mmCIF file of N, CA and C in Angstrom:
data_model
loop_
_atom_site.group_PDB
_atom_site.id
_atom_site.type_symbol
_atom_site.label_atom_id
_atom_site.label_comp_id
_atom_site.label_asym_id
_atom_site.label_seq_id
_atom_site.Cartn_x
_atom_site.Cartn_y
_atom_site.Cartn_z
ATOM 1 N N UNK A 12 27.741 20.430 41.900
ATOM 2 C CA UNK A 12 27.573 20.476 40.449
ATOM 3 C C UNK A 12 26.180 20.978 40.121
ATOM 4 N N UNK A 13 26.063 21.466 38.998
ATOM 5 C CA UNK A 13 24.657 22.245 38.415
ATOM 6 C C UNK A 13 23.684 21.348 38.061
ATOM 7 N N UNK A 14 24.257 19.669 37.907
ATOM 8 C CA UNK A 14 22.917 18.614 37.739
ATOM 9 C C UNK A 14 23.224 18.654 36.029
ATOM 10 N N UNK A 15 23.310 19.407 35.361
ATOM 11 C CA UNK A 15 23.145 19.151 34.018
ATOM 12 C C UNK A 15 24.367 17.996 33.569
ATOM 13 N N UNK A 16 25.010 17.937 34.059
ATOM 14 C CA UNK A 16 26.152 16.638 33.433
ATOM 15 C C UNK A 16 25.842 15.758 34.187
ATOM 16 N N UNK A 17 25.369 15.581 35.277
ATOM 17 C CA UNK A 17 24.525 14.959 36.072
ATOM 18 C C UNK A 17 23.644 13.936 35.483
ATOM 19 N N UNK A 18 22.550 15.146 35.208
ATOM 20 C CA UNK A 18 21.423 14.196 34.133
ATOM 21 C C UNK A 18 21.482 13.778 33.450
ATOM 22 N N UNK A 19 22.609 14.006 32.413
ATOM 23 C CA UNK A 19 22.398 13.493 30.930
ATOM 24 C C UNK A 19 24.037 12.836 30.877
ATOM 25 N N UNK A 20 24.537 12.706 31.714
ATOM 26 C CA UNK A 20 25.998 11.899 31.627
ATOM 27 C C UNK A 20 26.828 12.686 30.367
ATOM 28 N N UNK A 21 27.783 11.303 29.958
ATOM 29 C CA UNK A 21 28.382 12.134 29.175
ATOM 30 C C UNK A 21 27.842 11.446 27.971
ATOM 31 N N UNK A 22 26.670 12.163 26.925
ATOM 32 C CA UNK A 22 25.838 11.447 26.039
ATOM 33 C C UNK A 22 26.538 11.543 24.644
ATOM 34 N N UNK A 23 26.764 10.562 23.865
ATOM 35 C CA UNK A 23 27.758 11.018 22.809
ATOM 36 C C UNK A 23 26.880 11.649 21.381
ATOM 37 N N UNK A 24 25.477 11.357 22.095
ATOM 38 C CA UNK A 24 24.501 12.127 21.372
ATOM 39 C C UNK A 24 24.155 13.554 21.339
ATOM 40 N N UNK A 25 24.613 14.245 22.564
ATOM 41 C CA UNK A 25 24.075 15.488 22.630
ATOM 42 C C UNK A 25 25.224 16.748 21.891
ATOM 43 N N UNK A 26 24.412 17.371 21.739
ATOM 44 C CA UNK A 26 24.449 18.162 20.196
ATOM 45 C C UNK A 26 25.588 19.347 20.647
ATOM 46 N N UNK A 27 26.742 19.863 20.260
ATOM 47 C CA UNK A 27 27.543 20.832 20.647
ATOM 48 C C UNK A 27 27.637 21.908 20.196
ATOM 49 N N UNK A 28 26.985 23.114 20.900
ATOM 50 C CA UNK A 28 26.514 24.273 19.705
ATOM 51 C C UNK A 28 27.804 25.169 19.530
ATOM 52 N N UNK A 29 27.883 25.582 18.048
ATOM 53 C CA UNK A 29 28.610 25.994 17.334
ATOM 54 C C UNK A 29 28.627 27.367 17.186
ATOM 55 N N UNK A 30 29.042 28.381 18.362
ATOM 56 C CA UNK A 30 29.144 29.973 18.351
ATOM 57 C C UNK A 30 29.023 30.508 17.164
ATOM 58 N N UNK A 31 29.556 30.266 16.355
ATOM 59 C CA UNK A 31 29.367 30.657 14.950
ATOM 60 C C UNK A 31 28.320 30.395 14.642
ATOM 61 N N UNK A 32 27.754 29.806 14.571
ATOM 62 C CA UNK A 32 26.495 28.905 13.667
ATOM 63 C C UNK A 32 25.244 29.280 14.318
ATOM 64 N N UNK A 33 24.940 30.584 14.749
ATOM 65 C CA UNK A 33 23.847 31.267 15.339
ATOM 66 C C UNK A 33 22.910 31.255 15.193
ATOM 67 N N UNK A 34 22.600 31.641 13.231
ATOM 68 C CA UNK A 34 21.127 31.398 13.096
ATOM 69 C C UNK A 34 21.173 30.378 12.252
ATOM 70 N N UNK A 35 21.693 29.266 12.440
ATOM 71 C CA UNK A 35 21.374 28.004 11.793
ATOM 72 C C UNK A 35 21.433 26.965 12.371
ATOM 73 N N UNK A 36 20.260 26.313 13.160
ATOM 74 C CA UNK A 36 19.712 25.324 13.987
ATOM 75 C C UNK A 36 20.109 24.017 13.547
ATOM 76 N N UNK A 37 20.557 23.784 12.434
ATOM 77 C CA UNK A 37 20.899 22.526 12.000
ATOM 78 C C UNK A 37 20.010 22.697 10.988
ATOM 79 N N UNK A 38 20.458 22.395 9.176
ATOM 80 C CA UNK A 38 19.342 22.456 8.436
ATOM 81 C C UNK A 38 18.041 21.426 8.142
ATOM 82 N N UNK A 39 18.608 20.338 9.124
ATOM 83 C CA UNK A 39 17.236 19.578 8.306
ATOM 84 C C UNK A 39 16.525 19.757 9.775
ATOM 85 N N UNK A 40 16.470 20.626 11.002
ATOM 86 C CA UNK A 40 15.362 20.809 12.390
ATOM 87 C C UNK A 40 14.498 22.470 11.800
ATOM 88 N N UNK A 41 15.272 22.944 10.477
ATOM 89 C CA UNK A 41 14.264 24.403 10.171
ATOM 90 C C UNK A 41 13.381 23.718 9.740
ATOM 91 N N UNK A 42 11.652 24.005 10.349
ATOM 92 C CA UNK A 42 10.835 23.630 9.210
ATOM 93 C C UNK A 42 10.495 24.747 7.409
ATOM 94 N N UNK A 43 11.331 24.064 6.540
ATOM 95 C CA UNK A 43 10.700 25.082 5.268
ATOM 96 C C UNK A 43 11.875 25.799 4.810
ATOM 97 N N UNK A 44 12.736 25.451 5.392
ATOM 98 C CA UNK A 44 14.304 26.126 4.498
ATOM 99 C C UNK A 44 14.900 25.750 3.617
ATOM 100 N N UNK A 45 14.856 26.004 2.723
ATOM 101 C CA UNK A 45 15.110 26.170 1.026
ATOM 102 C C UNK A 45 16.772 27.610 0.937
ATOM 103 N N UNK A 46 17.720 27.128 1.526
ATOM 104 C CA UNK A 46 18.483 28.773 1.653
ATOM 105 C C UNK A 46 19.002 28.663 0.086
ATOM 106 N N UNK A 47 18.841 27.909 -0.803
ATOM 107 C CA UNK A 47 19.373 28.194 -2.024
ATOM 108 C C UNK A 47 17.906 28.613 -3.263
ATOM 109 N N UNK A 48 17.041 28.863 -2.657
ATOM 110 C CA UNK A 48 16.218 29.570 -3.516
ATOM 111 C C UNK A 48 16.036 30.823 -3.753
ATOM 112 N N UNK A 49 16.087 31.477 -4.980
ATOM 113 C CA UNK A 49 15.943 32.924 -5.439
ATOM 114 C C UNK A 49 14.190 33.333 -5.131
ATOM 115 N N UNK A 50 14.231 34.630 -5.253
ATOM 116 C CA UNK A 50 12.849 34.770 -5.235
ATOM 117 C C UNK A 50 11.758 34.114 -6.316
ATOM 118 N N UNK A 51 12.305 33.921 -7.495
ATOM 119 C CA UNK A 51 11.223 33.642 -8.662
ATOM 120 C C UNK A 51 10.803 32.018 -8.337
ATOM 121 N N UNK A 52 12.694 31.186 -7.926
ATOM 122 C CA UNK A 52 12.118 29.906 -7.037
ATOM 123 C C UNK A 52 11.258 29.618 -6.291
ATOM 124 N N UNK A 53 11.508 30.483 -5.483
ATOM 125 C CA UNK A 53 10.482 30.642 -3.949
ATOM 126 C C UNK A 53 9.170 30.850 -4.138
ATOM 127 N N UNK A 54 8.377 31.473 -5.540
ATOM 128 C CA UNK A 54 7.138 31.365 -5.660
ATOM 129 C C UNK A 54 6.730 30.199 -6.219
ATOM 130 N N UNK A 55 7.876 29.865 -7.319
ATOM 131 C CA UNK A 55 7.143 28.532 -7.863
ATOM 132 C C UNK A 55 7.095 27.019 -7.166
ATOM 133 N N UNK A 56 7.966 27.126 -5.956
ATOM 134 C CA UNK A 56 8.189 26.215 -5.241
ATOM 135 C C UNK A 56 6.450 26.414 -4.120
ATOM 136 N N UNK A 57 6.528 27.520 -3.787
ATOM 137 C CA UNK A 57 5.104 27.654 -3.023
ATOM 138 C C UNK A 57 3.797 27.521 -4.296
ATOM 139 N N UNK A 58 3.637 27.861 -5.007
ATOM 140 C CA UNK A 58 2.592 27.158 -6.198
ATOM 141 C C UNK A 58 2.542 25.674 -6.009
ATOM 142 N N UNK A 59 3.555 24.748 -6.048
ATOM 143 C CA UNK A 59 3.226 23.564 -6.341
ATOM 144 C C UNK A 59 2.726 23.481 -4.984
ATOM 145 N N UNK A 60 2.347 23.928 -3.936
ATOM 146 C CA UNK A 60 1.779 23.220 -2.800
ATOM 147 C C UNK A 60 0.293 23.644 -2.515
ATOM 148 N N UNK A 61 -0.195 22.288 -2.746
ATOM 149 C CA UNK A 61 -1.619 22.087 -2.666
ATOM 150 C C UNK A 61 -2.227 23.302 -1.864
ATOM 151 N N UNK A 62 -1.594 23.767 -0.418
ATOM 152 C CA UNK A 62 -2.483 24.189 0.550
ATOM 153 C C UNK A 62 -2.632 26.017 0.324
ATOM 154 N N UNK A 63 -3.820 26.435 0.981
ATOM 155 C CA UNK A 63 -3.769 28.091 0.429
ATOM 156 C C UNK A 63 -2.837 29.164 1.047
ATOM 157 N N UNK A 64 -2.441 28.476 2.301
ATOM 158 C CA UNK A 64 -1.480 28.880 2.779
ATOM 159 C C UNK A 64 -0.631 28.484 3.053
ATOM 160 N N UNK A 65 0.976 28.431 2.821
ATOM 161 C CA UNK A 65 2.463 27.617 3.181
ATOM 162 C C UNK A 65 3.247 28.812 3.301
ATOM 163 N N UNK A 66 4.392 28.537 3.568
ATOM 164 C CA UNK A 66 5.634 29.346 4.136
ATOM 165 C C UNK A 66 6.698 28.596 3.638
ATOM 166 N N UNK A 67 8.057 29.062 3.053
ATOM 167 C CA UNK A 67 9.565 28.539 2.815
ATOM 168 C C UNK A 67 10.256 30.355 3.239
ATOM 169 N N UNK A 68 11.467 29.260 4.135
ATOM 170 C CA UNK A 68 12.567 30.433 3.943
ATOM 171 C C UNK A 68 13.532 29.986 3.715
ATOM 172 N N UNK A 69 14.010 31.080 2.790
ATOM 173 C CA UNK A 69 15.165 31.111 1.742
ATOM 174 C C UNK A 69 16.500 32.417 2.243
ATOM 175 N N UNK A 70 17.607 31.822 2.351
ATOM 176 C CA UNK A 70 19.112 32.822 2.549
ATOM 177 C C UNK A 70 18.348 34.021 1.488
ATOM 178 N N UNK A 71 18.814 34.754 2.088
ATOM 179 C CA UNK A 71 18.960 36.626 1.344
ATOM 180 C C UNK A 71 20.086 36.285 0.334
ATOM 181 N N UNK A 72 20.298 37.447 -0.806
ATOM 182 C CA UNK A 72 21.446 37.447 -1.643
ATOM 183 C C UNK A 72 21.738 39.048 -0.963
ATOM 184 N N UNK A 73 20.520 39.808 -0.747
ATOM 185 C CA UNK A 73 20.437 41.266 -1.357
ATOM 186 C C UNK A 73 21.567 41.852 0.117
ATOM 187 N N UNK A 74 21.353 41.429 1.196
ATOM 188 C CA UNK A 74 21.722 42.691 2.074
ATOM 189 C C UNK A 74 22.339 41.452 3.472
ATOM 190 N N UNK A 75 22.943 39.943 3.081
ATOM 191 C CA UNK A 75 22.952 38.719 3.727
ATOM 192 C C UNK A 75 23.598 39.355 5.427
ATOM 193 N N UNK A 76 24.454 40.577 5.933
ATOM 194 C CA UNK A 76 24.849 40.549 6.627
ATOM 195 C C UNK A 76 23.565 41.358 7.524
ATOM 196 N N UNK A 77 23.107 41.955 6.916
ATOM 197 C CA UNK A 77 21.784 42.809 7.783
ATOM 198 C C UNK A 77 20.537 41.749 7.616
ATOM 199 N N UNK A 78 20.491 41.470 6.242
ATOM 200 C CA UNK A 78 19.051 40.470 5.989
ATOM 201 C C UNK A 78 19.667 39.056 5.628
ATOM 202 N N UNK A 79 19.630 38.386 6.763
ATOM 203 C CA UNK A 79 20.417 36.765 6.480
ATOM 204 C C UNK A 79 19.188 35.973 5.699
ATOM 205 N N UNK A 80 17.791 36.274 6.017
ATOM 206 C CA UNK A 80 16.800 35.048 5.913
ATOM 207 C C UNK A 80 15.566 35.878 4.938
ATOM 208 N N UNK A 81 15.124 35.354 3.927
ATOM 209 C CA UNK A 81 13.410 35.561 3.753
ATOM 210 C C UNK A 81 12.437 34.599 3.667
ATOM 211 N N UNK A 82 11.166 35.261 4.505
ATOM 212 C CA UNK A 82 10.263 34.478 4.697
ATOM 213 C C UNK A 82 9.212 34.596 2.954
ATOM 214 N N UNK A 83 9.274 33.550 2.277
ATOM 215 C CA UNK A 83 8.304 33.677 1.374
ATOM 216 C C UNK A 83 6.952 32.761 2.088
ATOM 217 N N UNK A 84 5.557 33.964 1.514
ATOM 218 C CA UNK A 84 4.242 33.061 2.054
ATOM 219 C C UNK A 84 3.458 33.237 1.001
ATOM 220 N N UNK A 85 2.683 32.264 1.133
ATOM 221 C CA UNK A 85 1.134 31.958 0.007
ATOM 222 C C UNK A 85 -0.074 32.701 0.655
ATOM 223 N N UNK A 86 -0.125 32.877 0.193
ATOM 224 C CA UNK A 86 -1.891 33.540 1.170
ATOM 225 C C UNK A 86 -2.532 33.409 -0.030
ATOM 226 N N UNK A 87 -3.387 32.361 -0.430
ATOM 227 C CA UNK A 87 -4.429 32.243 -1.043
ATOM 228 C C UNK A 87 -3.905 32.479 -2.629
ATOM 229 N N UNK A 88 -3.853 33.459 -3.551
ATOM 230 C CA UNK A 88 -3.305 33.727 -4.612
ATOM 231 C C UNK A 88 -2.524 34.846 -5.102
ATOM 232 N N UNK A 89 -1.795 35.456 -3.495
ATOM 233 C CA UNK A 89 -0.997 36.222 -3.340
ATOM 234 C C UNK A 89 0.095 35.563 -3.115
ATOM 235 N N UNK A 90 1.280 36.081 -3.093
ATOM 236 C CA UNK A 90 2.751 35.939 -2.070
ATOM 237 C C UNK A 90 3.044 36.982 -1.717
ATOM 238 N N UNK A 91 4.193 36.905 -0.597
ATOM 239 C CA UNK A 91 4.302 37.927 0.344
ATOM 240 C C UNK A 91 5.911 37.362 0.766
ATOM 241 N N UNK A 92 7.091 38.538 0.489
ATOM 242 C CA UNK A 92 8.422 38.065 0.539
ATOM 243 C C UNK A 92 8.458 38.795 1.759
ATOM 244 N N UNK A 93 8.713 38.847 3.278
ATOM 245 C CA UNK A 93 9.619 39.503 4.030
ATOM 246 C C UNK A 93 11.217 39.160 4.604
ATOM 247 N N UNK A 94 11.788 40.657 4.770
ATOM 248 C CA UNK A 94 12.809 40.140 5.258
ATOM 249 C C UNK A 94 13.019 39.582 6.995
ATOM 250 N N UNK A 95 13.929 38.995 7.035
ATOM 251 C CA UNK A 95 13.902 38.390 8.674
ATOM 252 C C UNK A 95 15.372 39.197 8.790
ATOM 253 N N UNK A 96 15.519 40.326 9.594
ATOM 254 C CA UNK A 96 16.740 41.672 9.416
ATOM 255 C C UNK A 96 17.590 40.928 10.750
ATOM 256 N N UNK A 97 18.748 41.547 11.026
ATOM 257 C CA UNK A 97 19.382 40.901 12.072
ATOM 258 C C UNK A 97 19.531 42.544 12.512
ATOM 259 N N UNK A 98 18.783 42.255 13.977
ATOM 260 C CA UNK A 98 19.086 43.370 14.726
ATOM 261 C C UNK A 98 20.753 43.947 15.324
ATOM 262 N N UNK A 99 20.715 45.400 15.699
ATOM 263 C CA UNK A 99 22.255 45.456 16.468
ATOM 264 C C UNK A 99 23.211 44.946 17.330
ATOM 265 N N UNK A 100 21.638 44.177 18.142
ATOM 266 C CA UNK A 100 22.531 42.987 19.073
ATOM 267 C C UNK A 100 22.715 41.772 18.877
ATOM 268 N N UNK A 101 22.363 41.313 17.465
ATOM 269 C CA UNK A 101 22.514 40.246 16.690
ATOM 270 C C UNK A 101 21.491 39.202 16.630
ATOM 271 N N UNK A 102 20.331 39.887 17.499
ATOM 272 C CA UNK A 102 19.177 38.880 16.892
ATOM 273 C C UNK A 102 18.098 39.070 15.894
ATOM 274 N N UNK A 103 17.429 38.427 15.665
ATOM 275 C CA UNK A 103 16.440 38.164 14.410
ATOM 276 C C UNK A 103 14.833 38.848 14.445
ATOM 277 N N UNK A 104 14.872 40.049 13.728
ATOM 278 C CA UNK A 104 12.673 39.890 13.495
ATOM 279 C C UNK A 104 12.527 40.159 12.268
ATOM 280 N N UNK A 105 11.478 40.224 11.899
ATOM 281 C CA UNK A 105 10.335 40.160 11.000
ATOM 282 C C UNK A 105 10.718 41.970 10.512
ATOM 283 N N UNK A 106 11.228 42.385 9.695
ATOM 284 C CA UNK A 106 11.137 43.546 8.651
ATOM 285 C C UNK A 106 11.724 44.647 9.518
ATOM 286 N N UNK A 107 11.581 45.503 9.116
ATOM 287 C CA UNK A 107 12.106 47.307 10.086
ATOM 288 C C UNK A 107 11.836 47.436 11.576
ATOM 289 N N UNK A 108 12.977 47.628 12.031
ATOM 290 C CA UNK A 108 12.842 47.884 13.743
ATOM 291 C C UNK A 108 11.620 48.452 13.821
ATOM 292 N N UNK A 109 10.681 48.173 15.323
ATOM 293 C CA UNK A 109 9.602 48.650 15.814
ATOM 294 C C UNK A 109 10.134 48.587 17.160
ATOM 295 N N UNK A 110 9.124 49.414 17.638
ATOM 296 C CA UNK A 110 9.035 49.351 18.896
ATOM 297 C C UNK A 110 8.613 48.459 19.972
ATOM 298 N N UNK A 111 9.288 48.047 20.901
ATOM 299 C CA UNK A 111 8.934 46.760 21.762
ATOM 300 C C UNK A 111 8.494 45.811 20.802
ATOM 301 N N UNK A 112 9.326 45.641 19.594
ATOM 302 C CA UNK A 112 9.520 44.296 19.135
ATOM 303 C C UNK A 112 9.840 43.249 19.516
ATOM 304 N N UNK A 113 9.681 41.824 19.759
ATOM 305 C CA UNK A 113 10.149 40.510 19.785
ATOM 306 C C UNK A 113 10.684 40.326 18.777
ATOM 307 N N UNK A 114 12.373 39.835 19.432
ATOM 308 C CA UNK A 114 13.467 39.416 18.650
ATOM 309 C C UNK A 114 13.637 37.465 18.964
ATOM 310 N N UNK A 115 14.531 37.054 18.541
ATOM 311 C CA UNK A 115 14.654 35.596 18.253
ATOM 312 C C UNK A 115 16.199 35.564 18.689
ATOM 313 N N UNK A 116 16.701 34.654 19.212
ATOM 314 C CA UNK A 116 17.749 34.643 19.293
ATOM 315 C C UNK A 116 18.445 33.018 17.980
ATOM 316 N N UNK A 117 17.396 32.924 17.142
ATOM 317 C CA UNK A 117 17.966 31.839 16.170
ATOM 318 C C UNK A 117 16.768 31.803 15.367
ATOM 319 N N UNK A 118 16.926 31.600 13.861
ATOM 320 C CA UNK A 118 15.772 31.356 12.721
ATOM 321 C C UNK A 118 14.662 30.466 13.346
ATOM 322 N N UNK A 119 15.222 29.771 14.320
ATOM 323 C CA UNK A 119 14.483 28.423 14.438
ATOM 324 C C UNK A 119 13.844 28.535 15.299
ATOM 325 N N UNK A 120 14.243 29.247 16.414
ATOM 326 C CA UNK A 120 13.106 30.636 17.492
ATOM 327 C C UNK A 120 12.051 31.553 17.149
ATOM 328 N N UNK A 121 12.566 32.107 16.208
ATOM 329 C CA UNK A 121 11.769 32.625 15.034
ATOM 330 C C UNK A 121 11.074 31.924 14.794
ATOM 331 N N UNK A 122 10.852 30.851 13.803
ATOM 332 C CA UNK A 122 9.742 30.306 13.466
ATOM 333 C C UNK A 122 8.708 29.550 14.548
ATOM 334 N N UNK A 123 9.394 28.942 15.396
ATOM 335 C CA UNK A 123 8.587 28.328 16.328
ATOM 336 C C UNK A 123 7.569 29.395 16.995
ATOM 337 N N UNK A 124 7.968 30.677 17.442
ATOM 338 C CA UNK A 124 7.031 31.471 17.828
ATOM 339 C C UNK A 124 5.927 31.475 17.133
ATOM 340 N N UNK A 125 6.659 31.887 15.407
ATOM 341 C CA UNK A 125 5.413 31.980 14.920
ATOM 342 C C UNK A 125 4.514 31.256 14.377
ATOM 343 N N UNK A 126 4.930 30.204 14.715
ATOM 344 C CA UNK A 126 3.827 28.890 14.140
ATOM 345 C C UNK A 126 2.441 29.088 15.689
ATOM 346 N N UNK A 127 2.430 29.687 16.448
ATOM 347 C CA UNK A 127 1.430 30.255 17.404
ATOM 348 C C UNK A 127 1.360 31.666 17.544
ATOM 349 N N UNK A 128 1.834 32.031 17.288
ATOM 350 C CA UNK A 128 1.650 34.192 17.307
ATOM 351 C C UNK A 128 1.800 34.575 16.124
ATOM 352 N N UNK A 129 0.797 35.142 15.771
ATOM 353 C CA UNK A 129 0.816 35.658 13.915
ATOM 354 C C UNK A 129 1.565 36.737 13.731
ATOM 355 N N UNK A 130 1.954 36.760 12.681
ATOM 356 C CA UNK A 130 2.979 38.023 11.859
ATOM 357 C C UNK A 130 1.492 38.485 11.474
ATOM 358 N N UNK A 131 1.924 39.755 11.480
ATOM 359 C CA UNK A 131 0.656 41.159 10.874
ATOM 360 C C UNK A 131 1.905 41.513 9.278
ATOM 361 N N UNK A 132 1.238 41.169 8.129
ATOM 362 C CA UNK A 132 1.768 41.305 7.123
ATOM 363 C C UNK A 132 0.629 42.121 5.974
ATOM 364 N N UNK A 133 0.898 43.227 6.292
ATOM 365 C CA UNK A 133 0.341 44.673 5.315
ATOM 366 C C UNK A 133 -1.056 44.028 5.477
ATOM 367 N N UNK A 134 -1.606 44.222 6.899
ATOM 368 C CA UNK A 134 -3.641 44.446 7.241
ATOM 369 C C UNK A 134 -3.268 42.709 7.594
ATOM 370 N N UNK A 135 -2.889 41.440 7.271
ATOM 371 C CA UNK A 135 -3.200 40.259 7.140
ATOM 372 C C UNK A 135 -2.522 39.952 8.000
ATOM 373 N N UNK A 136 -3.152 38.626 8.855
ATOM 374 C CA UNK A 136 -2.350 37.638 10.131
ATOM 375 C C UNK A 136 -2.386 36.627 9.527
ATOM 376 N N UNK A 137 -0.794 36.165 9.762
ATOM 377 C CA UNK A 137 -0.544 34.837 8.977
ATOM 378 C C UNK A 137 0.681 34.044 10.190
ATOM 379 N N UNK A 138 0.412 33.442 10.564
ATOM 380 C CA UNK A 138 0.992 32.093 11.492
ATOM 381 C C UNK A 138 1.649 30.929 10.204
ATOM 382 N N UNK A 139 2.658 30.880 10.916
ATOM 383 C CA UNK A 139 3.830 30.055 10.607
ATOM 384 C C UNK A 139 3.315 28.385 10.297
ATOM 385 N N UNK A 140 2.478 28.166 9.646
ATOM 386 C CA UNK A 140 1.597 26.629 10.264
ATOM 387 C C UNK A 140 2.364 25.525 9.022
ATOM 388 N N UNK A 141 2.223 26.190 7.957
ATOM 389 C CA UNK A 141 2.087 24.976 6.832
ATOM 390 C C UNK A 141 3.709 25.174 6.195
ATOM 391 N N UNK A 142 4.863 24.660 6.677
ATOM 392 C CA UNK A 142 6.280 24.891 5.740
ATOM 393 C C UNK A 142 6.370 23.794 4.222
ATOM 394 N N UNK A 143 6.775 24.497 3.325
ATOM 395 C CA UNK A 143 6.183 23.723 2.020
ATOM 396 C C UNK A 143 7.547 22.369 2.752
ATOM 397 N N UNK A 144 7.615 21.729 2.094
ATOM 398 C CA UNK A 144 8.149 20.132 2.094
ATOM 399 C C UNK A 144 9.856 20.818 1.268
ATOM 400 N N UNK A 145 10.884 20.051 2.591
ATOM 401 C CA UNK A 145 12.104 20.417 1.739
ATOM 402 C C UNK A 145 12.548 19.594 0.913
#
């Protein structure tokens, strides 16, 4: 045997992932997902938070099968909407194919990266640190 049923027996806790349910980690383990906020939400929801910089992502309306996710951010007294695009092989980055991009294989991959490796957003590095409160 491979040890994994091994180790963890048969736990009536452990979690059974849902093929379908790809880029959605379970909603209350995203930090900062709001998927029913519009964009005009998504700023005023980042205003009420004290800090100069926060992050919420919110479901797409505009393009949901290519652009499932947007990242709204605060930077000081700016915001900054990107899309999170679903690549051809069905995983997740940060705006228009590039080259030797890092993809995600789940929103929640996605963010964890980037709460330590910064997104370059038009000249600015901004890390995933502060998700406003869901």
């Amino acid at each position: 045997s491979s040890g994994i049923n091994a180790e963890y027996g048969d736990d009536p806790y452990q979690l059974e992932e849902d093929p379908e349910d790809l880029y959605n980690d379970g909603e209350e383990e995203i930090p900062g997902y709001l998927p029913y906020l519009n964009r005009d939400q998504a700023v005023e929801k980042l205003k009420q938070d004290p800090r100069n910089e926060c992050y919420l992502i919110r479901d797409s309306t505009t393009n949901p099968e290519i652009t499932p996710h947007v990242i709204s951010l605060k930077l000081g007294s700016s915001y900054e909407h990107t899309r999170l695009n679903k690549r051809s092989n069905g995983r997740l980055a940060i705006g228009t194919v590039k080259p030797m991009e890092k993809t995600h294989s789940s929103l929640l991959d996605l963010i964890r990266y980037h709460q330590t490796t910064p997104m370059n957003l038009k000249g600015k590095s901004f890390v995933l640190r502060n998700a406003v409160r869901t």
